[in-house]
RNA sequence: UGCCCGAUAGUAUAGUGGUAGUACGACAGAUUUUGGUUCUGUACGCCUAGGUUCGAGUCCUGGUCGGGCAACCA
């Protein structure tokens, strides 16, 4: 089943480690900070970390990196857990960096005892100045030479709450002249008199990322700690802590994060979109968040397939959102139930049928199914078809309905346009057609060749529904590379609401499905805003439309 | 001016010294009671200059280009 595929560089490393006997099994982790909702970029990391665990018979922990109480919240913890499970993954253990606060405090004191950490009384500004620049070495200050005893006492006082925020920090004593800025005596503990979502008010000092992440990995015996490229310069510090503390040597590896065309992928920017009401929330169907995509109608399968196809490497990338759309179409084509909905109606009267004529026709629920099932649809003398499926003066290569032309009404009769009725202003109000008798499925004339088959809804039986059509959130491909404020590139036309589309009754009364294909229009799902009175559908993605492409060519 | 990472069709991603593959996209055609699906075909690529070698996308050196690194963020 699994096709022979080349290994990515992480799989190669793991296979070498396993082969060399370095590990008997692997343990990875997914380490989100609970300060925002997960997006498709996180999905790539989730699929990678959990996927590796599954592929090599190992396990994967979920560990919340909650070392900064002022930005973190349990609301985010809950959404993150839900999103991971929805994607289809199970963690071995649910853990929190905050579980290790006591242990991390002990690690810090060990460093102090070894003369490898010191309490610094300098202000943030002073520390920044003394740090130097990438091209200029930093300088050592007077606090750097404090005695072990003094440092131990001071650090204990920090923990005890004797000092205000920012009054003191604990720094690792490494090398103020290092060409790597992160090695210039990085701050490892800071004072924050803040309420933590899990530890409450037990602590007023919190470890920095660099003093929490690697040690957490080590405590859990994580074998392969996988993160994104921007942490490459942190790796020497990651290794330094492990070496000096003499703890389990977890190893950090980095891969390139996902970037998608026509969207943004930073939590900061997504939060801004939410806070400034450019979207309705984190789960707005236009958002690249997992919750937004779920609401939009994307399936876990399609997201996993996408993450698989984008690959894992170290070079920066910008993935065409078209690939995502391909993945969702491919999955939805297999599972979506077919229904007919007319979005922009024009009335067709079939004059050769008796006044009040009505009958039931059968149409397949999904032609892709191994065993095709059918539903009944009311057909009658008056039906709605799409405005765009009729042209009074047809364009070249237009082979839908036009005066004197024939089309098939899906699962019903072939009709021929005989007359166009207009109002005083010259607008077309109605198209009058004749029908070909015996042209239904199984009829004597069913084999007649027509150039097109169009969808329709019986006028008398149509059910009004609301459709929400989404377009890309941004107007430019590479929002990250665009100059100026990213908000200048927001597509203000990204939501188009059709309050009164006409749907076939089966949509309301028939089998309920999570995913529908509205014939020839796209894939849709029911939105949570639906009420007993009004069904609301989100368009997940359109169908491939070669006719639209043809038209663009002009 | 320092350090680090990277560079293969339009976009991604393989190729581990021996014929540059794959996917999406594009284009053309076939099939189709969805201009959907499916199928077939076509076009398009190793950043650059040297070097090592019988042979270099791959190894070495220089250059160019892109990205990152100086939050009491992660």
Short mmCIF file of C-alpha atoms (C1' of nucleotides) in Angstrom, two decimals, chain A residues 6 12 33 65 67-68 122 134-135 166 181-182 190 192 209 231-232 234 309-310 315-316 318 333 338 367-368 397 399-400 408 410-411 440-441 453 517 520 544 546-547 549, chain B residues 1-16 21-29 32-39 66-74:
data_model
loop_
_atom_site.label_atom_id
_atom_site.label_comp_id
_atom_site.label_asym_id
_atom_site.label_seq_id
_atom_site.Cartn_x
_atom_site.Cartn_y
_atom_site.Cartn_z
CA UNK A 6 12.61 8.33 -0.84
CA UNK A 12 17.70 9.11 7.11
CA UNK A 33 3.20 27.21 23.25
CA UNK A 65 5.96 24.93 26.22
CA UNK A 67 7.22 29.10 30.33
CA UNK A 68 5.71 32.53 29.74
CA UNK A 122 21.60 45.05 35.19
CA UNK A 134 26.70 40.48 15.52
CA UNK A 135 29.90 42.11 14.36
CA UNK A 166 13.15 42.98 35.91
CA UNK A 181 24.81 35.93 19.96
CA UNK A 182 22.92 33.24 21.82
CA UNK A 190 13.61 36.07 34.74
CA UNK A 192 7.60 37.60 36.50
CA UNK A 209 12.87 28.90 26.36
CA UNK A 231 16.35 27.64 16.15
CA UNK A 232 19.57 26.60 14.43
CA UNK A 234 20.14 28.01 19.54
CA UNK A 309 3.29 16.03 -0.37
CA UNK A 310 5.05 19.28 0.59
CA UNK A 315 15.42 25.22 2.21
CA UNK A 316 12.82 27.91 2.55
CA UNK A 318 6.43 28.90 -0.52
CA UNK A 333 -14.37 13.69 -4.82
CA UNK A 338 -23.73 14.90 -4.83
CA UNK A 367 -20.64 8.16 -9.05
CA UNK A 368 -17.27 7.36 -7.47
CA UNK A 397 -16.90 27.14 -27.40
CA UNK A 399 -21.94 24.60 -25.36
CA UNK A 400 -24.62 25.07 -22.81
CA UNK A 408 -29.40 17.75 -20.93
CA UNK A 410 -28.84 16.17 -15.30
CA UNK A 411 -30.69 12.89 -14.69
CA UNK A 440 -34.45 10.30 -19.74
CA UNK A 441 -32.05 7.60 -18.59
CA UNK A 453 -25.37 18.45 -19.07
CA UNK A 517 -20.52 18.30 -3.87
CA UNK A 520 -20.62 21.56 -11.14
CA UNK A 544 -11.71 22.47 -11.29
CA UNK A 546 -11.67 24.42 -17.40
CA UNK A 547 -14.47 26.47 -18.90
CA UNK A 549 -10.03 29.04 -17.66
"C1'" U B 1 32.32 44.14 9.30
"C1'" G B 2 31.13 38.65 12.20
"C1'" C B 3 28.68 33.83 12.58
"C1'" C B 4 25.14 30.22 10.79
"C1'" C B 5 21.78 27.84 7.09
"C1'" G B 6 20.43 27.15 2.10
"C1'" A B 7 20.50 27.07 -3.67
"C1'" U B 8 17.80 20.93 -8.94
"C1'" A B 9 11.52 22.64 -14.16
"C1'" G B 10 6.55 27.84 -12.60
"C1'" U B 11 6.01 25.59 -7.18
"C1'" A B 12 7.71 21.80 -4.14
"C1'" U B 13 10.68 17.44 -3.64
"C1'" A B 14 14.17 12.91 -5.03
"C1'" G B 15 18.77 11.77 -7.05
"C1'" U B 16 24.33 9.58 -1.45
"C1'" G B 21 13.10 11.33 -11.57
"C1'" U B 22 8.13 12.32 -8.99
"C1'" A B 23 3.94 15.41 -7.63
"C1'" C B 24 1.09 19.88 -8.28
"C1'" G B 25 0.58 23.53 -12.09
"C1'" A B 26 0.70 24.63 -17.62
"C1'" C B 27 -0.43 22.91 -22.61
"C1'" A B 28 -2.72 19.17 -26.13
"C1'" G B 29 -5.88 15.02 -26.84
"C1'" U B 32 -17.59 11.38 -19.49
"C1'" U B 33 -25.53 12.34 -18.41
"C1'" U B 34 -20.72 17.14 -13.64
"C1'" G B 35 -16.47 21.76 -19.02
"C1'" G B 36 -15.96 17.29 -12.45
"C1'" U B 37 -13.49 12.40 -12.33
"C1'" U B 38 -10.30 9.13 -15.12
"C1'" C B 39 -6.62 8.17 -18.98
"C1'" G B 66 18.28 34.08 -0.76
"C1'" G B 67 17.31 33.51 4.48
"C1'" G B 68 18.50 33.72 9.71
"C1'" C B 69 21.21 35.56 14.24
"C1'" A B 70 21.73 41.21 19.04
"C1'" A B 71 13.02 40.09 23.13
"C1'" C B 72 13.69 39.52 30.81
"C1'" C B 73 9.13 35.80 23.42
"C1'" A B 74 8.87 30.77 21.82
#
